mmCIF file of C-alpha atoms and ligand atoms in Angstrom:
data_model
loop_
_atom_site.group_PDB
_atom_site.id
_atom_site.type_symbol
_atom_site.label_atom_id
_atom_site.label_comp_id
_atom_site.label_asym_id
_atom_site.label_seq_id
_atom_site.Cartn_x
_atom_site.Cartn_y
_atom_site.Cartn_z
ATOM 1 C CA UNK A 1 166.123 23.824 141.192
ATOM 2 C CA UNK A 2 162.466 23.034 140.853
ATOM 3 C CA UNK A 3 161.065 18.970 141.205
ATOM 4 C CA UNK A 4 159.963 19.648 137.721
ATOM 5 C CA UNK A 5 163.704 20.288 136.532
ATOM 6 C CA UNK A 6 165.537 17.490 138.669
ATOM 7 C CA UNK A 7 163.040 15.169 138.288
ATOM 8 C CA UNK A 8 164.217 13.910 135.039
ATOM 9 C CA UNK A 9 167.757 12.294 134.065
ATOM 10 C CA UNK A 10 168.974 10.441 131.401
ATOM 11 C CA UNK A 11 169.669 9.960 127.858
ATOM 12 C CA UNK A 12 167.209 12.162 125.894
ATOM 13 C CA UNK A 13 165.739 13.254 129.252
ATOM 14 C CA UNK A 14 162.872 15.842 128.770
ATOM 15 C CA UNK A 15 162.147 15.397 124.861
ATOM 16 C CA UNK A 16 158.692 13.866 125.812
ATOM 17 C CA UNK A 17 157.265 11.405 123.057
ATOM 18 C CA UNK A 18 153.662 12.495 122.680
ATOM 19 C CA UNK A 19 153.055 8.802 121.516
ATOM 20 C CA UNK A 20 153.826 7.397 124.858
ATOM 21 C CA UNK A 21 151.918 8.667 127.628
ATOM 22 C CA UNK A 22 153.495 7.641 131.086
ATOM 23 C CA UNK A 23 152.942 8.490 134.678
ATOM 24 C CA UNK A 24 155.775 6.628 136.222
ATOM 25 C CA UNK A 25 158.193 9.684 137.646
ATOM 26 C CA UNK A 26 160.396 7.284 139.184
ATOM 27 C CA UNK A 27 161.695 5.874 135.629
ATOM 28 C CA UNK A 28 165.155 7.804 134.387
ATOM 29 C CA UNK A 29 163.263 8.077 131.008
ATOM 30 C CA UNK A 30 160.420 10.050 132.522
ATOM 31 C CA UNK A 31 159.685 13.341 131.415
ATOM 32 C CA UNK A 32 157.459 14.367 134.658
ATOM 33 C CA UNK A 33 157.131 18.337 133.789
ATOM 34 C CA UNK A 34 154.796 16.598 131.313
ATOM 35 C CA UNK A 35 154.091 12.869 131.943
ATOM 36 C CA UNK A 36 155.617 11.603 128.829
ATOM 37 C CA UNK A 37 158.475 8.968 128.110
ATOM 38 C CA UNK A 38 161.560 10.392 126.438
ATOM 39 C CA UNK A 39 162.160 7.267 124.617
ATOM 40 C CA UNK A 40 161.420 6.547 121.167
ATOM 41 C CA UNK A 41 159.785 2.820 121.976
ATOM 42 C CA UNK A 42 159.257 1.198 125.209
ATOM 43 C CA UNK A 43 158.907 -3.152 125.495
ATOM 44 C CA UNK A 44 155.677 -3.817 126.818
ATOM 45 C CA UNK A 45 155.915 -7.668 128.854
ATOM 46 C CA UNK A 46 153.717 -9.579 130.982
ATOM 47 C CA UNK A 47 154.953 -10.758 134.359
ATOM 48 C CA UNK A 48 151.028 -13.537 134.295
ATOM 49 C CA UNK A 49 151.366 -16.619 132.242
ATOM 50 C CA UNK A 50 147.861 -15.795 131.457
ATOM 51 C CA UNK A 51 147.496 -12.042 131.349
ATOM 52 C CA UNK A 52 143.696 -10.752 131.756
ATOM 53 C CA UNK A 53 144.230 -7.200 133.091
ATOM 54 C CA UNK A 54 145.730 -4.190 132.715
ATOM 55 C CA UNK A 55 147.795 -4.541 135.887
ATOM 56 C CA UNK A 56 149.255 -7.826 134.258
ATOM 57 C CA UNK A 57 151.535 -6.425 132.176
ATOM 58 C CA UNK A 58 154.500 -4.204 132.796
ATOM 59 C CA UNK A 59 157.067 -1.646 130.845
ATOM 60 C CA UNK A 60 160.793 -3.700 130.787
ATOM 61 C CA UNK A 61 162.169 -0.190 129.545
ATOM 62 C CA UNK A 62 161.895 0.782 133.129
ATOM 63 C CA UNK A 63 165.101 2.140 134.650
ATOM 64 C CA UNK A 64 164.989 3.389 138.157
ATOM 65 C CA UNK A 65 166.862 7.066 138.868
ATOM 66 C CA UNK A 66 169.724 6.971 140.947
HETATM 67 S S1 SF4 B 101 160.458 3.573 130.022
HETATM 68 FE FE1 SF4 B 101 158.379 2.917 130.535
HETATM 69 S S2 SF4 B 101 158.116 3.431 132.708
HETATM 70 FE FE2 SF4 B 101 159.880 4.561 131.943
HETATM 71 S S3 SF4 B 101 159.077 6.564 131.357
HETATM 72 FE FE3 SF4 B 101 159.086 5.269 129.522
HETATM 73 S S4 SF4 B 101 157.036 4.370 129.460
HETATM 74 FE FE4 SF4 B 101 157.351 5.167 131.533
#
């Protein structure tokens, strides 16, 4: 098996939503043949009390693979 095919596990794994672009292989919902998210909507949080960035905020959909 190729990293393309076991890199992605979980429910809905590898139905990529076009709408949500994601680079983050390491997340169960990842699709990484095609750097989508296989969920239908993703929580978008801030970890900053006064967010001013991009790198202040954070997907809490994030599930690590096993
Ligand atoms: S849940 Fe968030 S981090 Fe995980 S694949 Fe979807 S968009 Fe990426």
């Amino acid at each position: 098996m190729n990293k393309a095919e076991n890199s992605c596990s979980g429910k809905n794994c590898c139905t990529p939503n076009k709408s949500i672009s994601c680079t983050v292989c390491e997340c169960v919902h990842h699709c990484t043949g095609e750097n989508y998210c296989s969920l239908e909507k993703v929580k978008i949080t801030t970890h900053e009390k006064n967010p001013t960035e991009c790198r202040c905020v954070d997907c809490s959909s994030f599930a690590p693979k096993n």
